[in-house]
């Protein structure tokens, strides 16, 4: 079986239940979600590289370091629980405890910890009474069809929920991987990007889950940029309940097949985030080829993706390749002007350092497409990398001028 895309998001893998409810942390809409499995889950997580993270990041890191299995995760939108002092830490711990107790009571199991994820306004202590009430309400709504509601409950300035799932075959058995993500602004590489929750019915150890998660995230969520700002609260969690009975081991054929599915899911969710960026009118994928190393390719691609001048040109449908030249030059990647080539769509605008006479005129068409493709060949080696990014628009400025962060 090739990869088969299916509905359901985080509850597509058998054995996972989820819910999303409104508890009043936001002015409207669902704002609290529960996700878990009665079997318990092996878990792995990657977290923001921001040096001043929120309490949910601190607490969830500790839980993963200390526990082999978790019951699931409780997440809210509206309040991020960042810069909230001792009261905020107490609220995060109470949130985790309330969810863990609810999961144990519902499923008649030993109490396992619940991971915590929060996103929203910085500097406000979460209203724990509302959260406790929301956890109780969500417990009544937990179902195998609750994936879409969970995806909605984690949204902030997102305009649509992001939810995906994929099936594959390993050793003659079907395995499913699901996911939900949010994040419309404060998106930059190195897992300072968003909230992402990945689920699977494969049987994984925590170490195996992390070994599979790291490369998938590096090639997807760490390859997108909306505004270059690193959030304080964001994370990517992988939960595996083993319901399928299919053991997956990194390095084995089972691990290679699972890794391809996980990478495809993460890439699809990452691009969904860029498509729903704040104020977005078009998006772009930049591929850097021919770099002296993969690291150099990443440096050059990131510099292009995060350049306000490049993003402004994207908004204006302006095939101004000089801004791409500039971004490569400032990136720190090894480059030789006489070897640099640039294509916008299928149009060559620069060939081994020499501008193409009709390049800009011909590139105006592909630069105005809803999804633009730019290819930069450094001509130095075999290193390559890609980034997805959005344009920088008037609406982006308006949204962030009016949103109290």
Short mmCIF file of C-alpha atoms in Angstrom, two decimals:
data_model
loop_
_atom_site.label_atom_id
_atom_site.label_comp_id
_atom_site.label_asym_id
_atom_site.label_seq_id
_atom_site.Cartn_x
_atom_site.Cartn_y
_atom_site.Cartn_z
CA UNK A 1 0.00 0.00 0.00
CA UNK A 2 1.28 3.45 -0.88
CA UNK A 3 0.52 6.30 1.48
CA UNK A 4 -3.23 6.82 1.71
CA UNK A 5 -4.51 10.17 2.96
CA UNK A 6 -7.56 9.79 5.21
CA UNK A 7 -9.84 11.97 7.34
CA UNK A 8 -9.88 12.19 11.12
CA UNK A 9 -6.69 14.01 12.05
CA UNK A 10 -5.38 13.05 15.48
CA UNK A 11 -8.14 10.49 16.02
CA UNK A 12 -7.61 8.69 12.71
CA UNK A 13 -5.25 6.19 14.41
CA UNK A 14 -7.40 3.61 16.28
CA UNK A 15 -7.47 3.96 20.04
CA UNK A 16 -7.19 7.75 20.21
CA UNK A 17 -9.98 9.94 21.57
CA UNK A 18 -10.19 13.72 21.45
CA UNK A 19 -12.49 16.63 22.18
CA UNK A 20 -12.56 20.39 21.78
CA UNK A 21 -14.79 22.66 23.85
CA UNK A 22 -15.25 26.29 24.78
CA UNK A 23 -14.29 27.26 28.32
CA UNK A 24 -14.12 31.05 27.93
CA UNK A 25 -10.40 31.75 27.55
CA UNK A 26 -11.11 33.35 24.16
CA UNK A 27 -13.94 35.72 23.28
CA UNK A 28 -15.45 33.11 20.98
CA UNK A 29 -14.93 29.59 19.70
CA UNK A 30 -13.47 26.42 21.15
CA UNK A 31 -10.41 27.02 23.29
CA UNK A 32 -9.64 23.82 25.21
CA UNK A 33 -8.81 20.39 23.83
CA UNK A 34 -8.13 16.93 25.21
CA UNK A 35 -6.34 14.15 23.36
CA UNK A 36 -5.38 10.74 24.68
CA UNK A 37 -5.62 6.96 24.56
CA UNK A 38 -6.87 4.49 27.20
CA UNK A 39 -3.80 2.34 26.49
CA UNK A 40 -1.44 5.16 27.40
CA UNK A 41 1.15 6.49 24.99
CA UNK A 42 4.87 6.45 24.51
CA UNK A 43 5.72 10.05 23.72
CA UNK A 44 8.43 12.32 22.37
CA UNK A 45 8.53 16.07 22.01
CA UNK A 46 10.52 18.85 20.41
CA UNK A 47 10.19 22.32 21.86
CA UNK A 48 10.79 25.98 21.16
CA UNK A 49 14.40 27.17 21.10
CA UNK A 50 13.32 30.50 22.58
CA UNK A 51 15.34 30.95 25.78
CA UNK A 52 12.34 32.29 27.71
CA UNK A 53 9.77 29.53 27.23
CA UNK A 54 6.35 29.34 28.80
CA UNK A 55 5.45 27.06 31.68
CA UNK A 56 3.77 24.45 29.45
CA UNK A 57 7.10 23.90 27.68
CA UNK A 58 8.98 23.63 30.97
CA UNK A 59 6.46 21.22 32.48
CA UNK A 60 6.02 19.02 29.42
CA UNK A 61 9.80 18.70 29.02
CA UNK A 62 9.99 17.50 32.62
CA UNK A 63 7.18 14.99 32.15
CA UNK A 64 8.79 13.47 29.05
CA UNK A 65 12.16 13.24 30.81
CA UNK A 66 10.67 11.40 33.79
CA UNK A 67 7.91 9.17 32.37
CA UNK A 68 7.83 6.27 29.92
CA UNK A 69 4.12 6.71 29.20
CA UNK A 70 1.62 9.55 29.28
CA UNK A 71 -2.18 9.51 29.22
CA UNK A 72 -2.39 12.24 26.62
CA UNK A 73 -2.33 16.01 26.34
CA UNK A 74 -4.46 18.96 27.40
CA UNK A 75 -4.16 22.12 25.31
CA UNK A 76 -5.72 25.55 25.35
CA UNK A 77 -5.71 28.63 23.14
CA UNK A 78 -6.21 32.23 24.20
CA UNK A 79 -3.62 32.36 26.99
CA UNK A 80 -0.04 31.14 26.58
CA UNK A 81 0.98 31.08 30.27
CA UNK A 82 4.28 32.82 29.55
CA UNK A 83 5.88 35.36 31.92
CA UNK A 84 3.37 34.53 34.66
CA UNK A 85 5.62 33.70 37.61
CA UNK A 86 4.85 31.12 40.29
CA UNK A 87 1.10 31.45 39.74
CA UNK A 88 1.51 30.41 36.12
CA UNK A 89 3.57 27.34 37.01
CA UNK A 90 0.98 26.32 39.58
CA UNK A 91 -1.76 26.72 36.96
CA UNK A 92 0.11 24.55 34.44
CA UNK A 93 0.65 21.82 37.04
CA UNK A 94 -3.00 21.92 38.09
CA UNK A 95 -4.07 21.74 34.45
CA UNK A 96 -1.91 18.65 33.92
CA UNK A 97 -3.12 17.03 37.13
CA UNK A 98 -6.80 17.65 36.36
CA UNK A 99 -6.45 16.11 32.91
CA UNK A 100 -4.48 13.12 34.21
CA UNK A 101 -7.09 12.42 36.89
CA UNK A 102 -9.92 12.70 34.39
CA UNK A 103 -8.24 10.30 31.96
CA UNK A 104 -7.63 7.75 34.76
CA UNK A 105 -11.20 7.99 36.05
CA UNK A 106 -12.73 7.67 32.58
CA UNK A 107 -10.61 4.72 31.54
CA UNK A 108 -10.23 2.93 34.87
CA UNK A 109 -6.47 2.97 34.53
CA UNK A 110 -3.56 3.94 36.70
CA UNK A 111 -3.01 7.69 36.63
CA UNK A 112 -0.48 8.71 34.02
CA UNK A 113 0.68 12.30 33.50
CA UNK A 114 -0.87 14.58 30.91
CA UNK A 115 1.29 16.85 28.79
CA UNK A 116 0.32 20.53 28.62
CA UNK A 117 0.31 22.90 25.65
CA UNK A 118 -0.88 26.51 25.74
CA UNK A 119 -0.89 29.31 23.18
CA UNK A 120 -2.16 32.88 23.11
CA UNK A 121 -1.54 36.10 24.97
CA UNK A 122 1.70 36.47 26.95
CA UNK A 123 1.72 37.76 30.53
CA UNK A 124 -1.70 36.58 31.72
CA UNK A 125 -2.16 33.82 34.28
CA UNK A 126 -4.66 31.27 32.93
CA UNK A 127 -8.09 31.26 34.56
CA UNK A 128 -7.69 27.84 36.15
CA UNK A 129 -11.34 27.61 37.22
CA UNK A 130 -12.40 27.94 33.59
CA UNK A 131 -9.77 25.42 32.52
CA UNK A 132 -10.88 22.88 35.14
CA UNK A 133 -14.47 23.29 34.00
CA UNK A 134 -13.38 22.94 30.37
CA UNK A 135 -11.45 19.75 31.11
CA UNK A 136 -14.56 18.25 32.73
CA UNK A 137 -16.71 19.26 29.75
CA UNK A 138 -14.17 17.89 27.28
CA UNK A 139 -14.10 14.61 29.17
CA UNK A 140 -17.81 14.20 28.45
CA UNK A 141 -17.17 14.80 24.74
CA UNK A 142 -14.13 12.59 24.17
CA UNK A 143 -14.69 10.45 21.09
CA UNK A 144 -12.94 8.78 18.17
CA UNK A 145 -14.51 11.47 15.98
CA UNK A 146 -13.19 14.37 18.07
CA UNK A 147 -10.11 15.16 16.00
CA UNK A 148 -11.63 18.11 14.10
CA UNK A 149 -12.93 19.71 17.32
CA UNK A 150 -9.50 19.34 18.93
CA UNK A 151 -7.85 20.99 15.91
CA UNK A 152 -10.28 23.90 16.20
CA UNK A 153 -9.68 24.32 19.93
CA UNK A 154 -5.96 25.05 19.51
CA UNK A 155 -6.41 27.89 16.99
CA UNK A 156 -5.45 31.51 17.74
CA UNK A 157 -5.18 33.82 14.72
CA UNK A 158 -5.55 30.83 12.40
CA UNK A 159 -8.51 31.15 10.05
CA UNK A 160 -8.96 27.39 9.50
CA UNK A 161 -8.05 24.27 11.50
CA UNK A 162 -5.17 22.14 10.22
CA UNK A 163 -5.77 18.42 10.44
CA UNK A 164 -4.27 15.53 8.43
CA UNK A 165 -3.85 11.75 8.58
CA UNK A 166 -2.16 9.08 6.50
CA UNK A 167 -2.23 5.28 6.39
CA UNK A 168 0.54 2.92 5.34
CA UNK A 169 1.32 -0.78 5.43
CA UNK A 170 4.16 -2.24 7.47
CA UNK A 171 4.79 -5.97 7.37
CA UNK A 172 1.32 -6.66 6.03
CA UNK A 173 -0.47 -4.61 8.71
CA UNK A 174 -2.00 -1.16 8.46
CA UNK A 175 -0.56 1.68 10.54
CA UNK A 176 -2.07 5.16 10.78
CA UNK A 177 -0.43 8.48 11.60
CA UNK A 178 -2.56 11.55 12.36
CA UNK A 179 -1.87 15.16 13.18
CA UNK A 180 -3.21 18.59 14.03
CA UNK A 181 -1.32 21.88 14.07
CA UNK A 182 -1.83 25.57 14.65
CA UNK A 183 0.17 28.70 14.07
CA UNK A 184 -0.44 31.76 11.94
CA UNK A 185 2.25 34.10 13.23
CA UNK A 186 5.44 33.98 15.35
CA UNK A 187 6.71 31.29 13.00
CA UNK A 188 10.42 30.75 12.42
CA UNK A 189 12.59 27.64 12.21
CA UNK A 190 14.09 25.46 14.94
CA UNK A 191 10.87 24.37 16.58
CA UNK A 192 9.82 27.80 17.61
CA UNK A 193 6.98 27.52 15.22
CA UNK A 194 3.62 26.36 16.43
CA UNK A 195 1.75 23.64 18.27
CA UNK A 196 1.70 20.29 16.50
CA UNK A 197 0.25 17.05 17.82
CA UNK A 198 1.05 13.79 16.03
CA UNK A 199 -0.54 10.44 16.87
CA UNK A 200 0.00 6.88 15.72
CA UNK A 201 -1.17 3.36 16.52
CA UNK A 202 2.34 2.03 15.84
CA UNK A 203 4.22 0.54 18.77
CA UNK A 204 7.14 2.83 19.58
CA UNK A 205 9.44 3.28 22.53
CA UNK A 206 10.01 6.89 23.66
CA UNK A 207 13.54 6.73 22.25
CA UNK A 208 12.29 5.41 18.91
CA UNK A 209 9.58 8.07 18.81
CA UNK A 210 12.16 10.81 19.30
CA UNK A 211 14.57 9.31 16.76
CA UNK A 212 11.80 9.35 14.15
CA UNK A 213 10.41 12.74 15.14
CA UNK A 214 13.64 14.74 14.92
CA UNK A 215 14.34 14.32 11.17
CA UNK A 216 10.66 14.67 10.28
CA UNK A 217 10.46 18.00 12.10
CA UNK A 218 13.80 19.23 10.77
CA UNK A 219 12.61 18.77 7.19
CA UNK A 220 9.14 20.27 7.70
CA UNK A 221 8.24 22.46 10.67
CA UNK A 222 11.84 23.69 10.82
CA UNK A 223 11.70 24.60 7.14
CA UNK A 224 8.94 27.20 7.27
CA UNK A 225 8.93 30.90 8.04
CA UNK A 226 6.12 33.42 8.32
CA UNK A 227 7.58 36.31 10.26
CA UNK A 228 10.90 35.08 11.66
CA UNK A 229 9.78 35.45 15.29
CA UNK A 230 10.29 32.54 17.69
CA UNK A 231 7.33 31.84 19.93
CA UNK A 232 7.80 31.11 23.63
CA UNK A 233 5.35 28.22 23.99
CA UNK A 234 5.38 26.02 20.96
CA UNK A 235 6.06 22.34 20.60
CA UNK A 236 5.62 19.23 18.51
CA UNK A 237 4.49 16.07 20.31
CA UNK A 238 4.33 12.51 18.98
CA UNK A 239 2.08 10.07 20.87
CA UNK A 240 2.14 6.33 20.06
CA UNK A 241 -0.41 3.98 21.65
CA UNK A 242 0.66 0.70 20.00
CA UNK A 243 -2.93 -0.24 19.15
CA UNK A 244 -1.91 -1.77 15.80
CA UNK A 245 0.60 -4.12 17.41
CA UNK A 246 3.13 -3.16 14.73
CA UNK A 247 6.55 -2.52 16.25
CA UNK A 248 8.50 0.21 14.50
CA UNK A 249 12.27 0.43 14.90
CA UNK A 250 14.44 3.23 13.52
CA UNK A 251 16.95 1.86 11.04
CA UNK A 252 14.86 -1.20 10.20
CA UNK A 253 12.52 -1.40 7.20
CA UNK A 254 9.59 -0.71 9.53
CA UNK A 255 11.29 2.48 10.67
CA UNK A 256 12.09 3.60 7.14
CA UNK A 257 8.48 3.11 6.01
CA UNK A 258 7.11 4.86 9.07
CA UNK A 259 9.61 7.71 8.68
CA UNK A 260 8.41 8.37 5.13
CA UNK A 261 4.79 8.58 6.30
CA UNK A 262 5.65 10.80 9.26
CA UNK A 263 7.73 13.11 7.05
CA UNK A 264 4.90 13.40 4.52
CA UNK A 265 2.39 14.22 7.26
CA UNK A 266 4.64 16.84 8.87
CA UNK A 267 5.41 18.45 5.50
CA UNK A 268 1.70 18.67 4.65
CA UNK A 269 0.84 20.23 8.01
CA UNK A 270 3.78 22.65 7.78
CA UNK A 271 2.67 23.88 4.35
CA UNK A 272 -0.89 24.20 5.68
CA UNK A 273 0.48 26.56 8.34
CA UNK A 274 2.18 28.73 5.73
CA UNK A 275 -0.95 28.80 3.55
CA UNK A 276 -2.88 30.16 6.54
CA UNK A 277 -0.24 32.68 7.63
CA UNK A 278 -1.46 36.00 8.96
CA UNK A 279 -2.55 38.19 6.07
CA UNK A 280 -1.11 35.83 3.45
CA UNK A 281 -1.86 36.35 -0.25
CA UNK A 282 0.72 33.95 -1.71
CA UNK A 283 3.34 31.49 -0.54
CA UNK A 284 6.71 30.42 -1.90
CA UNK A 285 8.97 27.40 -1.80
CA UNK A 286 12.65 28.21 -2.23
CA UNK A 287 15.01 25.36 -3.09
CA UNK A 288 18.73 25.91 -2.66
CA UNK A 289 20.86 23.47 -4.64
CA UNK A 290 24.56 23.08 -5.29
CA UNK A 291 25.65 24.29 -1.87
CA UNK A 292 28.99 23.30 -0.39
CA UNK A 293 27.06 21.48 2.37
CA UNK A 294 23.49 20.88 3.48
CA UNK A 295 24.07 23.29 6.37
CA UNK A 296 25.08 26.01 3.91
CA UNK A 297 21.96 25.29 1.87
CA UNK A 298 19.82 25.71 4.98
CA UNK A 299 21.54 29.01 5.80
CA UNK A 300 20.89 30.39 2.33
CA UNK A 301 17.30 29.16 2.15
CA UNK A 302 16.50 30.52 5.61
CA UNK A 303 17.97 33.92 4.72
CA UNK A 304 15.72 34.11 1.66
CA UNK A 305 12.63 32.95 3.57
CA UNK A 306 13.12 35.43 6.41
CA UNK A 307 14.10 38.48 4.35
CA UNK A 308 11.48 41.25 4.67
CA UNK A 309 12.56 42.54 1.25
CA UNK A 310 12.04 39.15 -0.40
CA UNK A 311 8.71 38.69 1.36
CA UNK A 312 7.61 42.18 0.26
CA UNK A 313 8.60 41.40 -3.33
CA UNK A 314 6.54 38.22 -3.10
CA UNK A 315 3.53 40.26 -1.98
CA UNK A 316 4.02 42.65 -4.88
CA UNK A 317 4.57 39.88 -7.45
CA UNK A 318 7.90 41.58 -8.17
CA UNK A 319 10.54 39.27 -9.75
CA UNK A 320 13.31 41.30 -8.15
CA UNK A 321 16.01 38.63 -8.08
CA UNK A 322 18.50 41.14 -6.68
CA UNK A 323 16.89 40.60 -3.29
CA UNK A 324 17.55 36.88 -3.58
CA UNK A 325 21.20 37.64 -4.44
CA UNK A 326 21.36 39.88 -1.38
CA UNK A 327 19.84 37.26 0.92
CA UNK A 328 22.26 34.57 -0.20
CA UNK A 329 25.19 36.93 0.29
CA UNK A 330 24.24 37.82 3.86
CA UNK A 331 23.40 34.25 4.88
CA UNK A 332 26.89 33.12 5.77
CA UNK A 333 26.71 30.28 3.26
CA UNK A 334 29.73 29.85 1.00
CA UNK A 335 28.92 31.43 -2.36
CA UNK A 336 30.67 32.48 -5.56
CA UNK A 337 28.98 35.21 -7.61
CA UNK A 338 30.26 33.69 -10.85
CA UNK A 339 28.52 30.38 -10.13
CA UNK A 340 25.17 31.58 -8.78
CA UNK A 341 22.06 30.78 -10.85
CA UNK A 342 18.43 31.68 -10.04
CA UNK A 343 15.12 30.51 -11.51
CA UNK A 344 11.64 31.84 -10.72
CA UNK A 345 9.22 29.14 -11.73
CA UNK A 346 10.61 27.80 -15.00
CA UNK A 347 12.19 31.13 -15.93
CA UNK A 348 15.95 31.62 -15.63
CA UNK A 349 16.70 35.13 -14.38
CA UNK A 350 20.39 34.63 -13.57
CA UNK A 351 22.79 32.08 -15.05
CA UNK A 352 26.24 31.59 -13.46
CA UNK A 353 26.33 35.18 -12.29
CA UNK A 354 25.02 36.74 -15.50
CA UNK A 355 21.51 38.27 -15.69
CA UNK A 356 19.21 36.95 -18.41
CA UNK A 357 18.06 39.88 -20.61
CA UNK A 358 14.36 38.93 -20.61
CA UNK A 359 14.43 37.28 -17.20
CA UNK A 360 12.50 39.79 -15.12
CA UNK A 361 9.81 40.31 -17.72
CA UNK A 362 9.24 36.60 -18.24
CA UNK A 363 9.35 35.86 -14.49
CA UNK A 364 6.53 38.31 -13.71
CA UNK A 365 3.98 35.62 -14.56
CA UNK A 366 5.19 32.85 -12.23
CA UNK A 367 5.93 35.43 -9.51
CA UNK A 368 2.24 36.33 -9.46
CA UNK A 369 1.00 32.77 -8.94
CA UNK A 370 -0.63 31.85 -5.58
CA UNK A 371 2.23 29.40 -5.01
CA UNK A 372 5.65 30.54 -6.25
CA UNK A 373 8.69 28.31 -6.75
CA UNK A 374 12.22 29.77 -6.61
CA UNK A 375 15.34 27.70 -7.28
CA UNK A 376 18.80 28.96 -6.35
CA UNK A 377 21.84 26.96 -7.49
CA UNK A 378 25.08 27.93 -5.74
CA UNK A 379 27.14 25.75 -8.09
CA UNK A 380 29.57 24.61 -5.40
CA UNK A 381 28.60 21.10 -4.33
CA UNK A 382 25.79 18.68 -3.54
CA UNK A 383 24.21 20.41 -0.53
CA UNK A 384 20.51 21.18 -0.75
CA UNK A 385 17.63 22.43 1.38
CA UNK A 386 14.20 23.99 0.99
CA UNK A 387 12.03 26.45 2.88
CA UNK A 388 8.38 27.45 2.60
CA UNK A 389 7.46 31.03 3.44
CA UNK A 390 4.66 33.54 3.07
CA UNK A 391 4.53 37.09 1.77
CA UNK A 392 4.59 40.18 4.00
CA UNK A 393 1.35 42.10 3.57
CA UNK A 394 -0.49 45.17 4.80
CA UNK A 395 -2.97 42.80 6.46
CA UNK A 396 -0.17 41.10 8.43
CA UNK A 397 0.82 44.46 9.92
CA UNK A 398 -2.82 45.28 10.69
CA UNK A 399 -3.45 41.94 12.41
CA UNK A 400 -0.39 42.26 14.63
CA UNK A 401 -0.95 45.94 15.35
CA UNK A 402 -4.38 45.07 16.72
CA UNK A 403 -3.57 41.75 18.44
CA UNK A 404 -2.43 42.07 22.05
CA UNK A 405 0.50 39.67 22.40
#
